Amino acid sequence: MFNRSETLRYLGYKCEEVDNNTLELMEECEELLKKSANPKSTYKVFDLNRIDDDTLDMEVLKIKSKALCRNLRGCEKVILFAATLGPRVDILLQKYSKLSASRAVVLQASAASMIEVYMDSMEDEIKEKAKKEGLFLRPRFSPGYADLSLEYQRDIFKILDLPRRIGATLMDNLIMAPSKTVTAFIGLSEEDKNVCDYE
């Protein structure tokens, strides 16, 4: 459920620098998160109708982003994907932000690691289904990364009906709640190629 090396990276540590007290605190925080988290995810697959250098047209959405177009070049379909750890994780984070600053920092890092590991596991399931259809996945690409505007979160939330499906909402300032919620585009291609093969 956790990637310790990722948690340490979020905390600014290198593995060889970690002391026993920090490791014990990480273990305690992981146990707290296991009890609080209620991971949920959802996704839909859409045809990619057209793609050029900086614009792509999928069934339900037109997007302008050079970086995403580069990521999806050669793809036939696009997955819209979302996952969350649930609201109880936010309650836990808020609680310890008042009780213990050090524990709150480690909880934040561990929760960030937890949502990434959960997304990886869900992506592995999608990968197995895609493989049966002769399709391969591209790396996840989220709004806010490179030149892909956060404004597209509004479209993703509507298209995937995230409030109903996973209990996630989007505020006017484009902040997601619960805070440990991630959305992403994932390309599906008939060729098992890395993004760098298209650069």
Tab-separated table of C-alpha atoms in Angstrom:
chain	number	residue	atom	x	y	z
A	1	MET	CA	0.000	0.000	0.000
A	2	PHE	CA	3.009	2.265	0.347
A	3	ASN	CA	6.256	2.935	-1.462
A	4	ARG	CA	8.747	3.798	1.268
A	5	SER	CA	11.304	5.227	-1.139
A	6	GLU	CA	8.632	7.571	-2.548
A	7	THR	CA	7.561	8.619	0.946
A	8	LEU	CA	11.175	9.403	1.818
A	9	ARG	CA	11.571	11.344	-1.419
A	10	TYR	CA	8.537	13.475	-0.542
A	11	LEU	CA	10.141	14.078	2.861
A	12	GLY	CA	13.435	15.093	1.263
A	13	TYR	CA	15.393	12.097	2.562
A	14	LYS	CA	17.775	9.732	0.868
A	15	CYS	CA	17.390	6.127	2.038
A	16	GLU	CA	20.783	6.002	3.728
A	17	GLU	CA	19.995	9.154	5.726
A	18	VAL	CA	16.918	7.799	7.531
A	19	ASP	CA	17.128	7.302	11.290
A	20	ASN	CA	15.149	4.757	13.320
A	21	ASN	CA	12.868	7.392	14.829
A	22	THR	CA	11.751	8.497	11.375
A	23	LEU	CA	11.182	4.894	10.273
A	24	GLU	CA	9.080	4.215	13.364
A	25	LEU	CA	7.067	7.369	12.719
A	26	MET	CA	6.520	6.281	9.110
A	27	GLU	CA	5.242	2.889	10.274
A	28	GLU	CA	2.855	4.536	12.734
A	29	CYS	CA	1.563	6.896	10.052
A	30	GLU	CA	1.074	4.047	7.593
A	31	GLU	CA	-1.053	2.186	10.143
A	32	LEU	CA	-3.168	5.285	10.745
A	33	LEU	CA	-3.691	5.718	7.002
A	34	LYS	CA	-4.620	2.063	6.486
A	35	LYS	CA	-7.428	2.490	9.014
A	36	SER	CA	-8.642	5.777	7.525
A	37	ALA	CA	-8.307	5.291	3.776
A	38	ASN	CA	-11.194	4.118	1.613
A	39	PRO	CA	-9.633	4.028	-1.875
A	40	LYS	CA	-11.953	4.304	-4.863
A	41	SER	CA	-11.324	4.680	-8.566
A	42	THR	CA	-13.186	4.937	-11.842
A	43	TYR	CA	-12.346	5.281	-15.512
A	44	LYS	CA	-13.833	5.448	-18.995
A	45	VAL	CA	-12.294	4.731	-22.384
A	46	PHE	CA	-12.818	7.066	-25.343
A	47	ASP	CA	-11.783	7.073	-28.990
A	48	LEU	CA	-9.068	9.519	-29.946
A	49	ASN	CA	-10.464	11.030	-33.136
A	50	ARG	CA	-7.663	13.405	-34.080
A	51	ILE	CA	-4.327	14.564	-32.764
A	52	ASP	CA	-1.792	17.101	-34.053
A	53	ASP	CA	1.122	19.005	-32.516
A	54	ASP	CA	-0.838	20.793	-29.808
A	55	THR	CA	-4.515	19.812	-30.082
A	56	LEU	CA	-6.346	16.537	-29.619
A	57	ASP	CA	-9.970	15.655	-30.194
A	58	MET	CA	-11.405	12.780	-28.208
A	59	GLU	CA	-15.059	11.772	-28.253
A	60	VAL	CA	-16.146	14.008	-25.398
A	61	LEU	CA	-13.463	16.663	-25.151
A	62	LYS	CA	-11.070	18.817	-27.150
A	63	ILE	CA	-7.753	19.618	-25.470
A	64	LYS	CA	-4.908	21.983	-26.244
A	65	SER	CA	-1.544	20.781	-24.875
A	66	LYS	CA	1.684	20.054	-26.722
A	67	ALA	CA	2.946	17.828	-23.919
A	68	LEU	CA	-0.199	15.682	-23.764
A	69	CYS	CA	-0.282	15.398	-27.568
A	70	ARG	CA	3.304	14.166	-27.481
A	71	ASN	CA	2.368	11.658	-24.784
A	72	LEU	CA	-0.618	10.348	-26.758
A	73	ARG	CA	0.879	10.364	-30.252
A	74	GLY	CA	0.208	7.021	-31.946
A	75	CYS	CA	-2.702	6.162	-29.615
A	76	GLU	CA	-6.115	5.013	-30.792
A	77	LYS	CA	-7.937	5.498	-27.496
A	78	VAL	CA	-7.665	7.560	-24.306
A	79	ILE	CA	-8.603	6.590	-20.766
A	80	LEU	CA	-9.915	9.214	-18.353
A	81	PHE	CA	-8.985	7.924	-14.907
A	82	ALA	CA	-9.555	9.129	-11.348
A	83	ALA	CA	-8.776	7.805	-7.869
A	84	THR	CA	-9.130	8.996	-4.283
A	85	LEU	CA	-8.213	7.864	-0.764
A	86	GLY	CA	-11.487	9.199	0.619
A	87	PRO	CA	-12.496	11.947	3.082
A	88	ARG	CA	-11.356	10.226	6.279
A	89	VAL	CA	-7.731	10.702	5.226
A	90	ASP	CA	-8.324	14.463	5.123
A	91	ILE	CA	-9.841	14.330	8.611
A	92	LEU	CA	-6.747	12.453	9.811
A	93	LEU	CA	-4.401	14.992	8.197
A	94	GLN	CA	-6.304	17.922	9.693
A	95	LYS	CA	-6.306	16.315	13.134
A	96	TYR	CA	-2.541	15.845	13.261
A	97	SER	CA	-1.807	19.238	11.737
A	98	LYS	CA	-3.067	20.584	15.086
A	99	LEU	CA	-1.614	17.867	17.335
A	100	SER	CA	1.830	17.119	15.912
A	101	ALA	CA	3.627	18.958	13.108
A	102	SER	CA	6.183	16.178	12.556
A	103	ARG	CA	3.517	13.480	12.358
A	104	ALA	CA	1.424	15.653	10.037
A	105	VAL	CA	4.342	16.040	7.613
A	106	VAL	CA	4.988	12.283	7.532
A	107	LEU	CA	1.271	11.580	7.129
A	108	GLN	CA	1.125	13.928	4.127
A	109	ALA	CA	4.100	12.197	2.489
A	110	SER	CA	2.766	8.711	3.250
A	111	ALA	CA	-0.684	9.598	1.902
A	112	ALA	CA	0.882	10.928	-1.312
A	113	SER	CA	2.776	7.644	-1.651
A	114	MET	CA	-0.381	5.658	-0.883
A	115	ILE	CA	-2.478	7.260	-3.638
A	116	GLU	CA	0.328	6.691	-6.165
A	117	VAL	CA	0.640	3.012	-5.208
A	118	TYR	CA	-3.137	2.619	-5.405
A	119	MET	CA	-3.225	4.234	-8.853
A	120	ASP	CA	-0.391	1.970	-9.991
A	121	SER	CA	-2.335	-1.111	-8.860
A	122	MET	CA	-5.495	0.030	-10.664
A	123	GLU	CA	-3.443	0.817	-13.748
A	124	ASP	CA	-1.996	-2.717	-13.648
A	125	GLU	CA	-5.541	-4.107	-13.778
A	126	ILE	CA	-6.358	-1.894	-16.761
A	127	LYS	CA	-3.102	-2.961	-18.398
A	128	GLU	CA	-4.091	-6.633	-18.171
A	129	LYS	CA	-7.493	-5.954	-19.751
A	130	ALA	CA	-5.909	-3.851	-22.499
A	131	LYS	CA	-3.349	-6.535	-23.252
A	132	LYS	CA	-6.160	-8.965	-24.113
A	133	GLU	CA	-7.271	-6.473	-26.768
A	134	GLY	CA	-3.736	-6.030	-28.074
A	135	LEU	CA	-3.359	-2.567	-26.564
A	136	PHE	CA	-0.618	-1.015	-24.445
A	137	LEU	CA	-0.732	1.824	-21.930
A	138	ARG	CA	1.152	5.108	-22.001
A	139	PRO	CA	2.308	6.823	-18.781
A	140	ARG	CA	-0.341	8.693	-16.764
A	141	PHE	CA	-0.617	12.398	-17.522
A	142	SER	CA	-2.488	14.689	-15.126
A	143	PRO	CA	-3.890	18.222	-15.468
A	144	GLY	CA	-1.410	20.728	-14.090
A	145	TYR	CA	1.562	18.833	-15.507
A	146	ALA	CA	3.643	20.654	-18.146
A	147	ASP	CA	1.286	22.767	-20.287
A	148	LEU	CA	-1.918	20.812	-19.563
A	149	SER	CA	-4.202	23.331	-17.857
A	150	LEU	CA	-5.859	22.563	-14.525
A	151	GLU	CA	-9.055	23.926	-16.087
A	152	TYR	CA	-9.552	20.501	-17.704
A	153	GLN	CA	-10.345	19.155	-14.242
A	154	ARG	CA	-13.826	20.651	-14.685
A	155	ASP	CA	-14.399	18.515	-17.785
A	156	ILE	CA	-12.985	15.362	-16.208
A	157	PHE	CA	-15.189	15.718	-13.127
A	158	LYS	CA	-18.301	16.107	-15.310
A	159	ILE	CA	-17.452	13.342	-17.777
A	160	LEU	CA	-16.580	10.785	-15.079
A	161	ASP	CA	-19.306	12.005	-12.695
A	162	LEU	CA	-16.763	11.922	-9.873
A	163	PRO	CA	-19.007	13.249	-7.081
A	164	ARG	CA	-21.311	10.262	-7.550
A	165	ARG	CA	-18.782	7.618	-8.545
A	166	ILE	CA	-15.967	8.175	-6.048
A	167	GLY	CA	-17.235	10.980	-3.808
A	168	ALA	CA	-14.780	13.584	-5.105
A	169	THR	CA	-15.673	17.222	-5.700
A	170	LEU	CA	-13.960	20.134	-7.413
A	171	MET	CA	-13.986	23.571	-5.827
A	172	ASP	CA	-14.171	26.843	-7.767
A	173	ASN	CA	-10.408	27.316	-7.291
A	174	LEU	CA	-9.839	23.887	-8.939
A	175	ILE	CA	-8.717	22.243	-5.693
A	176	MET	CA	-10.002	18.684	-5.370
A	177	ALA	CA	-11.638	17.240	-2.283
A	178	PRO	CA	-10.685	14.843	-0.794
A	179	SER	CA	-7.185	16.282	-1.140
A	180	LYS	CA	-5.647	12.899	-1.980
A	181	THR	CA	-7.506	12.639	-5.279
A	182	VAL	CA	-5.807	12.303	-8.659
A	183	THR	CA	-7.117	12.476	-12.223
A	184	ALA	CA	-5.197	11.471	-15.319
A	185	PHE	CA	-5.223	10.749	-19.041
A	186	ILE	CA	-3.801	7.381	-20.120
A	187	GLY	CA	-3.212	6.602	-23.777
A	188	LEU	CA	-3.968	3.208	-25.354
A	189	SER	CA	-1.867	2.216	-28.329
A	190	GLU	CA	-1.431	-0.871	-30.499
A	191	GLU	CA	2.319	-0.335	-30.233
A	192	ASP	CA	4.260	-1.013	-27.047
A	193	LYS	CA	6.353	2.121	-27.255
A	194	ASN	CA	7.652	4.645	-24.767
A	195	VAL	CA	6.773	8.320	-25.101
A	196	CYS	CA	10.407	9.125	-25.818
A	197	ASP	CA	10.162	6.968	-28.968
A	198	TYR	CA	7.976	9.718	-30.444
A	199	GLU	CA	10.204	12.626	-29.507
